[in-house]
Amino acid sequence: MSIAELYLVKQPLTFFGSPQGGDARFIVVGVPFDSTSSYRSGQRFAPRAIREASLNIEANGFSLSGSVDNVSMSDWGDVAVVHGSTQQTLDRVAIVTHYIASRNFIPVLVGGEHTITLGAVRGLVRAGLKPCLIVLDAHFDLRSDYLGVKYSHATVMKRVLEETQTKIFYIGVRAYEAEEVKIADEVESVDYVTSWNLEVLGVSGTVVKARSALSDCENIYLSIDMDFYDPAFAPGVANPEPGGASPIKALPLIAQLASDERLVGIDLVEVAPPHDCSDITSVLAAKTLQQALIAAWPVKGERRA
Ligand SMILES: [Mn+2]
């Protein structure tokens, strides 16, 4: 047994009814961590809620040809997070992500809070990959520190930039602290389409802009913060911010981004089921993952080693 397997806890339900363990193109794991949450916590309950929602939406739809039933996917359970210890949790996420990526599978992490992306990026880099990030989020998460904490949901992308000097392309950002937009505007490797510009550019214009900004990237990692959506559609998030995207626009956008053959990982974060209404955020999260996975499968040819 590998160390990674020691950090995985099988769950009674699986995402989209996929096998509980085993080889597959996509390996889905939950990361039920919410210790740095500063407003509406409860993201630790999201993997379970999204698994349940994923089992109760249709496998087929008119938006994309293909069924999630045909996607090669396995649910390895949840990372055994250490509540209260961001560092130990990030270490475990990195070990699990590295294990998945080094076996040439694509990790799909379901948070949990956004901080987990740092662990995923560390794991991918350890596996020899060079992921540039596409981040769908209302926020930049580029603060130097937040409430005296260096590693948190509000600083995660700053830490990613410091550790990897990678490129980050944001879509849907609409609220910021002054120091964050300074970085976003002045650092060459960071670019963004605001939620207002997404309305102007449309889905295809935004995808063109993202592809162009990341044209020289070897690998792409797609990070979806559910607060990217408007709170009208996704009220059950930790930090809701009005003025976001609708599913009718966001789902095809996410599908197009996920169809990039350079894709090496996905995460979906920040659902907070205790603050949800009628499970609509968990259902939308399940639909979002479903569309991303269908679009990314089958990818042209095999993933590059
Ligand atoms: Mn956010």
PDB file of C-alpha atoms and ligand atoms in Angstrom:
ATOM      1  CA  MET A   1       0.000   0.000   0.000  1.00  0.00           C
ATOM      2  CA  SER A   2       1.271   3.466  -0.864  1.00  0.00           C
ATOM      3  CA  ILE A   3       1.272   6.402   1.533  1.00  0.00           C
ATOM      4  CA  ALA A   4      -1.334   8.030  -0.707  1.00  0.00           C
ATOM      5  CA  GLU A   5      -3.702   5.133  -0.178  1.00  0.00           C
ATOM      6  CA  LEU A   6      -3.319   5.501   3.585  1.00  0.00           C
ATOM      7  CA  TYR A   7      -4.667   9.041   3.260  1.00  0.00           C
ATOM      8  CA  LEU A   8      -7.798   8.014   1.360  1.00  0.00           C
ATOM      9  CA  VAL A   9     -11.038   7.069   3.083  1.00  0.00           C
ATOM     10  CA  LYS A  10     -13.624   5.245   0.978  1.00  0.00           C
ATOM     11  CA  GLN A  11     -17.132   6.715   1.085  1.00  0.00           C
ATOM     12  CA  PRO A  12     -20.496   4.907   0.976  1.00  0.00           C
ATOM     13  CA  LEU A  13     -21.686   6.912  -2.065  1.00  0.00           C
ATOM     14  CA  THR A  14     -19.569   7.525  -5.177  1.00  0.00           C
ATOM     15  CA  PHE A  15     -19.589  10.396  -7.664  1.00  0.00           C
ATOM     16  CA  PHE A  16     -21.943   9.567 -10.544  1.00  0.00           C
ATOM     17  CA  GLY A  17     -22.072   5.970  -9.344  1.00  0.00           C
ATOM     18  CA  SER A  18     -18.501   5.363 -10.471  1.00  0.00           C
ATOM     19  CA  PRO A  19     -16.498   2.396  -9.164  1.00  0.00           C
ATOM     20  CA  GLN A  20     -15.098   2.738  -5.662  1.00  0.00           C
ATOM     21  CA  GLY A  21     -11.403   2.597  -6.468  1.00  0.00           C
ATOM     22  CA  GLY A  22      -9.482   1.176  -9.415  1.00  0.00           C
ATOM     23  CA  ASP A  23      -7.766   2.625 -12.483  1.00  0.00           C
ATOM     24  CA  ALA A  24      -9.549   5.202 -14.637  1.00  0.00           C
ATOM     25  CA  ARG A  25      -8.763   8.296 -16.668  1.00  0.00           C
ATOM     26  CA  PHE A  26     -10.316  10.508 -13.995  1.00  0.00           C
ATOM     27  CA  ILE A  27      -9.845   9.850 -10.294  1.00  0.00           C
ATOM     28  CA  VAL A  28     -12.324  11.807  -8.190  1.00  0.00           C
ATOM     29  CA  VAL A  29     -11.530  12.454  -4.540  1.00  0.00           C
ATOM     30  CA  GLY A  30     -13.254  14.591  -1.944  1.00  0.00           C
ATOM     31  CA  VAL A  31     -11.291  16.982   0.247  1.00  0.00           C
ATOM     32  CA  PRO A  32     -13.606  17.888   3.157  1.00  0.00           C
ATOM     33  CA  PHE A  33     -11.499  20.733   4.583  1.00  0.00           C
ATOM     34  CA  ASP A  34     -12.851  24.109   5.733  1.00  0.00           C
ATOM     35  CA  SER A  35     -10.625  25.188   8.605  1.00  0.00           C
ATOM     36  CA  THR A  36      -9.636  28.628   7.243  1.00  0.00           C
ATOM     37  CA  SER A  37     -13.164  29.544   6.265  1.00  0.00           C
ATOM     38  CA  SER A  38     -13.813  33.096   7.439  1.00  0.00           C
ATOM     39  CA  TYR A  39     -17.506  33.608   6.793  1.00  0.00           C
ATOM     40  CA  ARG A  40     -19.940  30.775   6.078  1.00  0.00           C
ATOM     41  CA  SER A  41     -18.119  27.542   6.807  1.00  0.00           C
ATOM     42  CA  GLY A  42     -19.303  24.010   6.209  1.00  0.00           C
ATOM     43  CA  GLN A  43     -17.457  23.107   2.993  1.00  0.00           C
ATOM     44  CA  ARG A  44     -16.399  19.892   4.737  1.00  0.00           C
ATOM     45  CA  PHE A  45     -19.891  18.582   3.995  1.00  0.00           C
ATOM     46  CA  ALA A  46     -19.667  19.289   0.260  1.00  0.00           C
ATOM     47  CA  PRO A  47     -18.140  16.055  -1.068  1.00  0.00           C
ATOM     48  CA  ARG A  48     -20.952  14.041   0.489  1.00  0.00           C
ATOM     49  CA  ALA A  49     -23.674  16.434  -0.703  1.00  0.00           C
ATOM     50  CA  ILE A  50     -22.283  16.606  -4.246  1.00  0.00           C
ATOM     51  CA  ARG A  51     -21.910  12.824  -4.438  1.00  0.00           C
ATOM     52  CA  GLU A  52     -25.564  12.476  -3.507  1.00  0.00           C
ATOM     53  CA  ALA A  53     -26.635  15.127  -6.034  1.00  0.00           C
ATOM     54  CA  SER A  54     -24.522  13.483  -8.744  1.00  0.00           C
ATOM     55  CA  LEU A  55     -26.479  10.259  -8.272  1.00  0.00           C
ATOM     56  CA  ASN A  56     -29.788  12.008  -8.803  1.00  0.00           C
ATOM     57  CA  ILE A  57     -29.307  14.049 -11.980  1.00  0.00           C
ATOM     58  CA  GLU A  58     -29.658  12.621 -15.482  1.00  0.00           C
ATOM     59  CA  ALA A  59     -26.540  11.138 -17.083  1.00  0.00           C
ATOM     60  CA  ASN A  60     -27.418  12.571 -20.507  1.00  0.00           C
ATOM     61  CA  GLY A  61     -28.341  16.048 -21.698  1.00  0.00           C
ATOM     62  CA  PHE A  62     -28.772  18.127 -24.833  1.00  0.00           C
ATOM     63  CA  SER A  63     -25.975  20.521 -23.948  1.00  0.00           C
ATOM     64  CA  LEU A  64     -23.232  18.021 -24.788  1.00  0.00           C
ATOM     65  CA  SER A  65     -23.182  14.840 -26.780  1.00  0.00           C
ATOM     66  CA  GLY A  66     -22.044  12.008 -24.581  1.00  0.00           C
ATOM     67  CA  SER A  67     -23.044  10.504 -21.286  1.00  0.00           C
ATOM     68  CA  VAL A  68     -21.275  10.675 -17.977  1.00  0.00           C
ATOM     69  CA  ASP A  69     -21.877   6.928 -17.791  1.00  0.00           C
ATOM     70  CA  ASN A  70     -19.254   6.500 -20.522  1.00  0.00           C
ATOM     71  CA  VAL A  71     -16.602   8.563 -18.795  1.00  0.00           C
ATOM     72  CA  SER A  72     -13.708   6.541 -17.413  1.00  0.00           C
ATOM     73  CA  MET A  73     -13.892   7.592 -13.791  1.00  0.00           C
ATOM     74  CA  SER A  74     -13.254   6.143 -10.367  1.00  0.00           C
ATOM     75  CA  ASP A  75     -14.067   7.526  -6.909  1.00  0.00           C
ATOM     76  CA  TRP A  76     -11.252   6.904  -4.471  1.00  0.00           C
ATOM     77  CA  GLY A  77     -13.086   8.442  -1.515  1.00  0.00           C
ATOM     78  CA  ASP A  78     -12.055  11.421   0.598  1.00  0.00           C
ATOM     79  CA  VAL A  79      -8.615  12.634   1.567  1.00  0.00           C
ATOM     80  CA  ALA A  80      -8.199  12.183   5.331  1.00  0.00           C
ATOM     81  CA  VAL A  81      -7.873  15.892   6.076  1.00  0.00           C
ATOM     82  CA  VAL A  82      -6.534  17.217   9.376  1.00  0.00           C
ATOM     83  CA  HIS A  83      -9.076  19.707  10.649  1.00  0.00           C
ATOM     84  CA  GLY A  84      -7.279  22.724  12.027  1.00  0.00           C
ATOM     85  CA  SER A  85      -4.013  21.981  10.213  1.00  0.00           C
ATOM     86  CA  THR A  86      -3.805  23.525   6.762  1.00  0.00           C
ATOM     87  CA  GLN A  87      -0.199  22.380   6.332  1.00  0.00           C
ATOM     88  CA  GLN A  88      -0.852  18.720   7.093  1.00  0.00           C
ATOM     89  CA  THR A  89      -3.960  18.761   4.925  1.00  0.00           C
ATOM     90  CA  LEU A  90      -2.081  20.357   2.006  1.00  0.00           C
ATOM     91  CA  ASP A  91       0.675  17.742   2.410  1.00  0.00           C
ATOM     92  CA  ARG A  92      -1.873  14.949   2.164  1.00  0.00           C
ATOM     93  CA  VAL A  93      -3.630  16.522  -0.827  1.00  0.00           C
ATOM     94  CA  ALA A  94      -0.244  16.871  -2.540  1.00  0.00           C
ATOM     95  CA  ILE A  95       0.688  13.244  -1.829  1.00  0.00           C
ATOM     96  CA  VAL A  96      -2.638  11.956  -3.161  1.00  0.00           C
ATOM     97  CA  THR A  97      -2.568  14.237  -6.222  1.00  0.00           C
ATOM     98  CA  HIS A  98       0.999  13.263  -6.995  1.00  0.00           C
ATOM     99  CA  TYR A  99       0.119   9.584  -6.721  1.00  0.00           C
ATOM    100  CA  ILE A 100      -2.811   9.989  -9.130  1.00  0.00           C
ATOM    101  CA  ALA A 101      -0.921  12.135 -11.655  1.00  0.00           C
ATOM    102  CA  SER A 102       2.214   9.987 -11.592  1.00  0.00           C
ATOM    103  CA  ARG A 103       0.074   7.048 -12.634  1.00  0.00           C
ATOM    104  CA  ASN A 104      -1.037   9.138 -15.620  1.00  0.00           C
ATOM    105  CA  PHE A 105      -4.590   9.608 -14.346  1.00  0.00           C
ATOM    106  CA  ILE A 106      -6.282  12.977 -14.036  1.00  0.00           C
ATOM    107  CA  PRO A 107      -7.142  14.066 -10.475  1.00  0.00           C
ATOM    108  CA  VAL A 108     -10.549  15.652  -9.893  1.00  0.00           C
ATOM    109  CA  LEU A 109     -10.703  17.177  -6.424  1.00  0.00           C
ATOM    110  CA  VAL A 110     -13.987  18.117  -4.819  1.00  0.00           C
ATOM    111  CA  GLY A 111     -13.553  20.517  -1.887  1.00  0.00           C
ATOM    112  CA  GLY A 112     -13.682  21.719   0.652  1.00  0.00           C
ATOM    113  CA  GLU A 113     -12.392  25.248   0.612  1.00  0.00           C
ATOM    114  CA  HIS A 114     -10.265  26.765  -2.140  1.00  0.00           C
ATOM    115  CA  THR A 115      -7.010  26.412  -0.175  1.00  0.00           C
ATOM    116  CA  ILE A 116      -6.767  22.784  -1.329  1.00  0.00           C
ATOM    117  CA  THR A 117      -5.774  23.928  -4.830  1.00  0.00           C
ATOM    118  CA  LEU A 118      -2.280  24.669  -3.493  1.00  0.00           C
ATOM    119  CA  GLY A 119      -1.873  21.036  -2.437  1.00  0.00           C
ATOM    120  CA  ALA A 120      -3.087  19.842  -5.828  1.00  0.00           C
ATOM    121  CA  VAL A 121      -0.673  22.105  -7.696  1.00  0.00           C
ATOM    122  CA  ARG A 122       2.216  20.921  -5.501  1.00  0.00           C
ATOM    123  CA  GLY A 123       1.319  17.311  -6.267  1.00  0.00           C
ATOM    124  CA  LEU A 124       1.149  17.919 -10.021  1.00  0.00           C
ATOM    125  CA  VAL A 125       4.479  19.756 -10.039  1.00  0.00           C
ATOM    126  CA  ARG A 126       6.027  16.875  -8.081  1.00  0.00           C
ATOM    127  CA  ALA A 127       4.742  14.550 -10.795  1.00  0.00           C
ATOM    128  CA  GLY A 128       6.700  16.562 -13.376  1.00  0.00           C
ATOM    129  CA  LEU A 129       3.774  18.527 -14.769  1.00  0.00           C
ATOM    130  CA  LYS A 130       3.756  22.286 -15.353  1.00  0.00           C
ATOM    131  CA  PRO A 131       0.167  23.350 -14.815  1.00  0.00           C
ATOM    132  CA  CYS A 132      -1.054  26.800 -15.757  1.00  0.00           C
ATOM    133  CA  LEU A 133      -4.294  27.609 -13.976  1.00  0.00           C
ATOM    134  CA  ILE A 134      -7.691  28.604 -15.269  1.00  0.00           C
ATOM    135  CA  VAL A 135      -9.585  29.820 -12.226  1.00  0.00           C
ATOM    136  CA  LEU A 136     -13.328  30.442 -12.277  1.00  0.00           C
ATOM    137  CA  ASP A 137     -13.964  32.573  -9.226  1.00  0.00           C
ATOM    138  CA  ALA A 138     -15.623  35.755  -8.000  1.00  0.00           C
ATOM    139  CA  HIS A 139     -12.343  36.505  -6.197  1.00  0.00           C
ATOM    140  CA  PHE A 140      -8.623  36.594  -6.953  1.00  0.00           C
ATOM    141  CA  ASP A 141      -7.494  34.933  -3.687  1.00  0.00           C
ATOM    142  CA  LEU A 142      -4.266  36.908  -4.114  1.00  0.00           C
ATOM    143  CA  ARG A 143      -3.921  38.474  -0.682  1.00  0.00           C
ATOM    144  CA  SER A 144      -0.507  38.207   1.008  1.00  0.00           C
ATOM    145  CA  ASP A 145      -2.254  37.148   4.178  1.00  0.00           C
ATOM    146  CA  TYR A 146      -5.800  37.237   5.473  1.00  0.00           C
ATOM    147  CA  LEU A 147      -6.818  37.839   9.098  1.00  0.00           C
ATOM    148  CA  GLY A 148      -3.220  37.113  10.034  1.00  0.00           C
ATOM    149  CA  VAL A 149      -3.184  33.764   8.234  1.00  0.00           C
ATOM    150  CA  LYS A 150      -0.742  33.111   5.398  1.00  0.00           C
ATOM    151  CA  TYR A 151      -2.306  29.936   4.010  1.00  0.00           C
ATOM    152  CA  SER A 152      -6.040  30.400   3.501  1.00  0.00           C
ATOM    153  CA  HIS A 153      -8.846  30.470   0.991  1.00  0.00           C
ATOM    154  CA  ALA A 154      -8.171  34.194   0.427  1.00  0.00           C
ATOM    155  CA  THR A 155      -4.411  33.801  -0.222  1.00  0.00           C
ATOM    156  CA  VAL A 156      -4.205  30.497  -2.069  1.00  0.00           C
ATOM    157  CA  MET A 157      -3.442  31.885  -5.529  1.00  0.00           C
ATOM    158  CA  LYS A 158      -0.743  34.188  -4.130  1.00  0.00           C
ATOM    159  CA  ARG A 159       0.943  31.118  -2.678  1.00  0.00           C
ATOM    160  CA  VAL A 160       0.530  29.231  -5.972  1.00  0.00           C
ATOM    161  CA  LEU A 161       2.193  32.129  -7.823  1.00  0.00           C
ATOM    162  CA  GLU A 162       5.051  32.320  -5.327  1.00  0.00           C
ATOM    163  CA  GLU A 163       5.716  28.589  -5.411  1.00  0.00           C
ATOM    164  CA  THR A 164       5.380  27.924  -9.121  1.00  0.00           C
ATOM    165  CA  GLN A 165       5.650  31.237 -11.004  1.00  0.00           C
ATOM    166  CA  THR A 166       2.954  29.811 -13.229  1.00  0.00           C
ATOM    167  CA  LYS A 167       0.307  31.574 -15.286  1.00  0.00           C
ATOM    168  CA  ILE A 168      -3.171  32.153 -13.903  1.00  0.00           C
ATOM    169  CA  PHE A 169      -6.147  33.125 -16.028  1.00  0.00           C
ATOM    170  CA  TYR A 170      -9.249  34.124 -14.066  1.00  0.00           C
ATOM    171  CA  ILE A 171     -12.790  34.155 -15.370  1.00  0.00           C
ATOM    172  CA  GLY A 172     -15.711  35.735 -13.545  1.00  0.00           C
ATOM    173  CA  VAL A 173     -13.777  37.844 -11.013  1.00  0.00           C
ATOM    174  CA  ARG A 174     -15.760  40.758  -9.703  1.00  0.00           C
ATOM    175  CA  ALA A 175     -14.621  41.719  -6.205  1.00  0.00           C
ATOM    176  CA  TYR A 176     -11.164  42.421  -4.834  1.00  0.00           C
ATOM    177  CA  GLU A 177      -8.872  43.996  -2.286  1.00  0.00           C
ATOM    178  CA  ALA A 178      -6.622  46.762  -3.704  1.00  0.00           C
ATOM    179  CA  GLU A 179      -3.420  44.697  -3.370  1.00  0.00           C
ATOM    180  CA  GLU A 180      -4.999  41.879  -5.358  1.00  0.00           C
ATOM    181  CA  VAL A 181      -5.990  43.838  -8.432  1.00  0.00           C
ATOM    182  CA  LYS A 182      -2.540  45.447  -8.435  1.00  0.00           C
ATOM    183  CA  ILE A 183      -1.016  41.977  -8.830  1.00  0.00           C
ATOM    184  CA  ALA A 184      -3.632  40.973 -11.387  1.00  0.00           C
ATOM    185  CA  ASP A 185      -2.949  44.101 -13.439  1.00  0.00           C
ATOM    186  CA  GLU A 186       0.813  44.317 -13.079  1.00  0.00           C
ATOM    187  CA  VAL A 187       2.075  40.744 -13.003  1.00  0.00           C
ATOM    188  CA  GLU A 188       2.476  39.553 -16.557  1.00  0.00           C
ATOM    189  CA  SER A 189       1.597  35.933 -15.825  1.00  0.00           C
ATOM    190  CA  VAL A 190      -1.819  36.889 -14.418  1.00  0.00           C
ATOM    191  CA  ASP A 191      -4.755  37.866 -16.599  1.00  0.00           C
ATOM    192  CA  TYR A 192      -8.501  37.928 -16.146  1.00  0.00           C
ATOM    193  CA  VAL A 193     -11.952  38.308 -17.643  1.00  0.00           C
ATOM    194  CA  THR A 194     -14.361  39.891 -15.185  1.00  0.00           C
ATOM    195  CA  SER A 195     -17.925  38.663 -14.903  1.00  0.00           C
ATOM    196  CA  TRP A 196     -18.994  41.848 -16.693  1.00  0.00           C
ATOM    197  CA  ASN A 197     -16.548  41.163 -19.545  1.00  0.00           C
ATOM    198  CA  LEU A 198     -17.777  37.589 -19.743  1.00  0.00           C
ATOM    199  CA  GLU A 199     -21.178  39.052 -20.630  1.00  0.00           C
ATOM    200  CA  VAL A 200     -19.602  41.190 -23.377  1.00  0.00           C
ATOM    201  CA  LEU A 201     -17.196  38.595 -24.794  1.00  0.00           C
ATOM    202  CA  GLY A 202     -19.562  35.660 -24.511  1.00  0.00           C
ATOM    203  CA  VAL A 203     -18.467  32.058 -24.088  1.00  0.00           C
ATOM    204  CA  SER A 204     -16.468  31.721 -27.307  1.00  0.00           C
ATOM    205  CA  GLY A 205     -14.758  35.094 -26.936  1.00  0.00           C
ATOM    206  CA  THR A 206     -13.730  34.243 -23.394  1.00  0.00           C
ATOM    207  CA  VAL A 207     -12.417  30.815 -24.394  1.00  0.00           C
ATOM    208  CA  VAL A 208     -10.384  32.397 -27.204  1.00  0.00           C
ATOM    209  CA  LYS A 209      -8.895  34.869 -24.736  1.00  0.00           C
ATOM    210  CA  ALA A 210      -8.035  32.120 -22.227  1.00  0.00           C
ATOM    211  CA  ARG A 211      -6.450  29.899 -24.882  1.00  0.00           C
ATOM    212  CA  SER A 212      -4.431  32.824 -26.186  1.00  0.00           C
ATOM    213  CA  ALA A 213      -3.203  33.842 -22.725  1.00  0.00           C
ATOM    214  CA  LEU A 214      -2.177  30.242 -21.984  1.00  0.00           C
ATOM    215  CA  SER A 215      -1.003  29.312 -25.478  1.00  0.00           C
ATOM    216  CA  ASP A 216       2.534  28.417 -24.395  1.00  0.00           C
ATOM    217  CA  CYS A 217       1.475  26.386 -21.360  1.00  0.00           C
ATOM    218  CA  GLU A 218       2.274  22.679 -21.363  1.00  0.00           C
ATOM    219  CA  ASN A 219      -0.527  21.729 -18.979  1.00  0.00           C
ATOM    220  CA  ILE A 220      -3.797  23.220 -17.803  1.00  0.00           C
ATOM    221  CA  TYR A 221      -5.412  22.886 -14.371  1.00  0.00           C
ATOM    222  CA  LEU A 222      -9.019  23.990 -14.084  1.00  0.00           C
ATOM    223  CA  SER A 223     -10.111  25.319 -10.693  1.00  0.00           C
ATOM    224  CA  ILE A 224     -13.808  26.029 -10.259  1.00  0.00           C
ATOM    225  CA  ASP A 225     -14.887  28.036  -7.223  1.00  0.00           C
ATOM    226  CA  MET A 226     -18.662  27.718  -7.077  1.00  0.00           C
ATOM    227  CA  ASP A 227     -18.955  31.383  -6.062  1.00  0.00           C
ATOM    228  CA  PHE A 228     -18.098  32.073  -9.705  1.00  0.00           C
ATOM    229  CA  TYR A 229     -21.815  31.545 -10.279  1.00  0.00           C
ATOM    230  CA  ASP A 230     -24.259  34.210  -9.224  1.00  0.00           C
ATOM    231  CA  PRO A 231     -25.604  33.561  -5.705  1.00  0.00           C
ATOM    232  CA  ALA A 232     -29.057  33.318  -7.272  1.00  0.00           C
ATOM    233  CA  PHE A 233     -27.918  30.023  -8.798  1.00  0.00           C
ATOM    234  CA  ALA A 234     -25.389  28.975  -6.175  1.00  0.00           C
ATOM    235  CA  PRO A 235     -26.409  30.386  -2.804  1.00  0.00           C
ATOM    236  CA  GLY A 236     -24.706  27.653  -0.784  1.00  0.00           C
ATOM    237  CA  VAL A 237     -21.146  28.931  -0.964  1.00  0.00           C
ATOM    238  CA  ALA A 238     -18.839  30.261   1.717  1.00  0.00           C
ATOM    239  CA  ASN A 239     -18.457  33.774   0.288  1.00  0.00           C
ATOM    240  CA  PRO A 240     -21.328  34.698  -2.013  1.00  0.00           C
ATOM    241  CA  GLU A 241     -20.759  37.676  -4.299  1.00  0.00           C
ATOM    242  CA  PRO A 242     -23.553  39.078  -6.486  1.00  0.00           C
ATOM    243  CA  GLY A 243     -23.059  39.647 -10.211  1.00  0.00           C
ATOM    244  CA  GLY A 244     -21.909  36.217 -11.303  1.00  0.00           C
ATOM    245  CA  ALA A 245     -22.578  33.900 -14.206  1.00  0.00           C
ATOM    246  CA  SER A 246     -25.690  31.883 -14.920  1.00  0.00           C
ATOM    247  CA  PRO A 247     -25.516  28.121 -15.539  1.00  0.00           C
ATOM    248  CA  ILE A 248     -26.765  28.559 -19.112  1.00  0.00           C
ATOM    249  CA  LYS A 249     -23.607  30.539 -19.855  1.00  0.00           C
ATOM    250  CA  ALA A 250     -21.181  28.893 -17.453  1.00  0.00           C
ATOM    251  CA  LEU A 251     -21.809  25.236 -18.283  1.00  0.00           C
ATOM    252  CA  PRO A 252     -20.803  25.506 -21.964  1.00  0.00           C
ATOM    253  CA  LEU A 253     -17.898  27.726 -20.943  1.00  0.00           C
ATOM    254  CA  ILE A 254     -16.631  25.110 -18.500  1.00  0.00           C
ATOM    255  CA  ALA A 255     -17.160  22.329 -21.029  1.00  0.00           C
ATOM    256  CA  GLN A 256     -15.066  24.169 -23.615  1.00  0.00           C
ATOM    257  CA  LEU A 257     -12.300  24.877 -21.125  1.00  0.00           C
ATOM    258  CA  ALA A 258     -12.275  21.254 -19.948  1.00  0.00           C
ATOM    259  CA  SER A 259     -11.982  19.947 -23.498  1.00  0.00           C
ATOM    260  CA  ASP A 260      -8.420  21.288 -23.693  1.00  0.00           C
ATOM    261  CA  GLU A 261      -6.172  18.304 -24.388  1.00  0.00           C
ATOM    262  CA  ARG A 262      -3.532  19.773 -22.043  1.00  0.00           C
ATOM    263  CA  LEU A 263      -5.869  19.292 -19.053  1.00  0.00           C
ATOM    264  CA  VAL A 264      -4.112  17.566 -16.126  1.00  0.00           C
ATOM    265  CA  GLY A 265      -6.457  18.280 -13.245  1.00  0.00           C
ATOM    266  CA  ILE A 266      -9.726  19.791 -12.087  1.00  0.00           C
ATOM    267  CA  ASP A 267     -11.016  20.986  -8.770  1.00  0.00           C
ATOM    268  CA  LEU A 268     -14.414  22.232  -7.673  1.00  0.00           C
ATOM    269  CA  VAL A 269     -14.510  24.038  -4.340  1.00  0.00           C
ATOM    270  CA  GLU A 270     -16.358  26.194  -1.843  1.00  0.00           C
ATOM    271  CA  VAL A 271     -19.804  24.602  -1.738  1.00  0.00           C
ATOM    272  CA  ALA A 272     -21.118  25.022   1.827  1.00  0.00           C
ATOM    273  CA  PRO A 273     -24.154  22.727   2.185  1.00  0.00           C
ATOM    274  CA  PRO A 274     -25.298  24.158   5.569  1.00  0.00           C
ATOM    275  CA  HIS A 275     -25.957  27.454   3.747  1.00  0.00           C
ATOM    276  CA  ASP A 276     -27.562  25.930   0.672  1.00  0.00           C
ATOM    277  CA  CYS A 277     -31.252  26.109  -0.225  1.00  0.00           C
ATOM    278  CA  SER A 278     -32.924  22.965  -1.444  1.00  0.00           C
ATOM    279  CA  ASP A 279     -29.492  21.529  -2.370  1.00  0.00           C
ATOM    280  CA  ILE A 280     -29.417  23.647  -5.529  1.00  0.00           C
ATOM    281  CA  THR A 281     -25.743  24.510  -5.174  1.00  0.00           C
ATOM    282  CA  SER A 282     -24.771  20.868  -4.726  1.00  0.00           C
ATOM    283  CA  VAL A 283     -26.916  19.904  -7.723  1.00  0.00           C
ATOM    284  CA  LEU A 284     -25.301  22.635  -9.835  1.00  0.00           C
ATOM    285  CA  ALA A 285     -21.866  21.533  -8.627  1.00  0.00           C
ATOM    286  CA  ALA A 286     -22.650  17.964  -9.710  1.00  0.00           C
ATOM    287  CA  LYS A 287     -23.887  19.192 -13.097  1.00  0.00           C
ATOM    288  CA  THR A 288     -20.786  21.351 -13.496  1.00  0.00           C
ATOM    289  CA  LEU A 289     -18.477  18.413 -12.833  1.00  0.00           C
ATOM    290  CA  GLN A 290     -20.540  16.203 -15.088  1.00  0.00           C
ATOM    291  CA  GLN A 291     -20.266  18.612 -18.012  1.00  0.00           C
ATOM    292  CA  ALA A 292     -16.538  19.111 -17.476  1.00  0.00           C
ATOM    293  CA  LEU A 293     -15.918  15.362 -17.387  1.00  0.00           C
ATOM    294  CA  ILE A 294     -18.023  14.614 -20.463  1.00  0.00           C
ATOM    295  CA  ALA A 295     -16.292  17.400 -22.390  1.00  0.00           C
ATOM    296  CA  ALA A 296     -12.849  16.202 -21.339  1.00  0.00           C
ATOM    297  CA  TRP A 297     -13.638  12.637 -22.401  1.00  0.00           C
ATOM    298  CA  PRO A 298     -12.757  11.322 -24.824  1.00  0.00           C
ATOM    299  CA  VAL A 299      -9.780  13.590 -25.218  1.00  0.00           C
ATOM    300  CA  LYS A 300      -8.073  13.351 -28.582  1.00  0.00           C
ATOM    301  CA  GLY A 301      -5.538  10.569 -28.251  1.00  0.00           C
ATOM    302  CA  GLU A 302      -3.957   9.610 -25.002  1.00  0.00           C
ATOM    303  CA  ARG A 303      -2.796  12.048 -22.427  1.00  0.00           C
ATOM    304  CA  ARG A 304       0.793  13.035 -22.911  1.00  0.00           C
ATOM    305  CA  ALA A 305       3.101  11.369 -20.411  1.00  0.00           C
TER     306      ALA A 305
HETATM  307 MN    MN B   1     -14.132  32.746  -4.379  1.00  0.00          MN
END
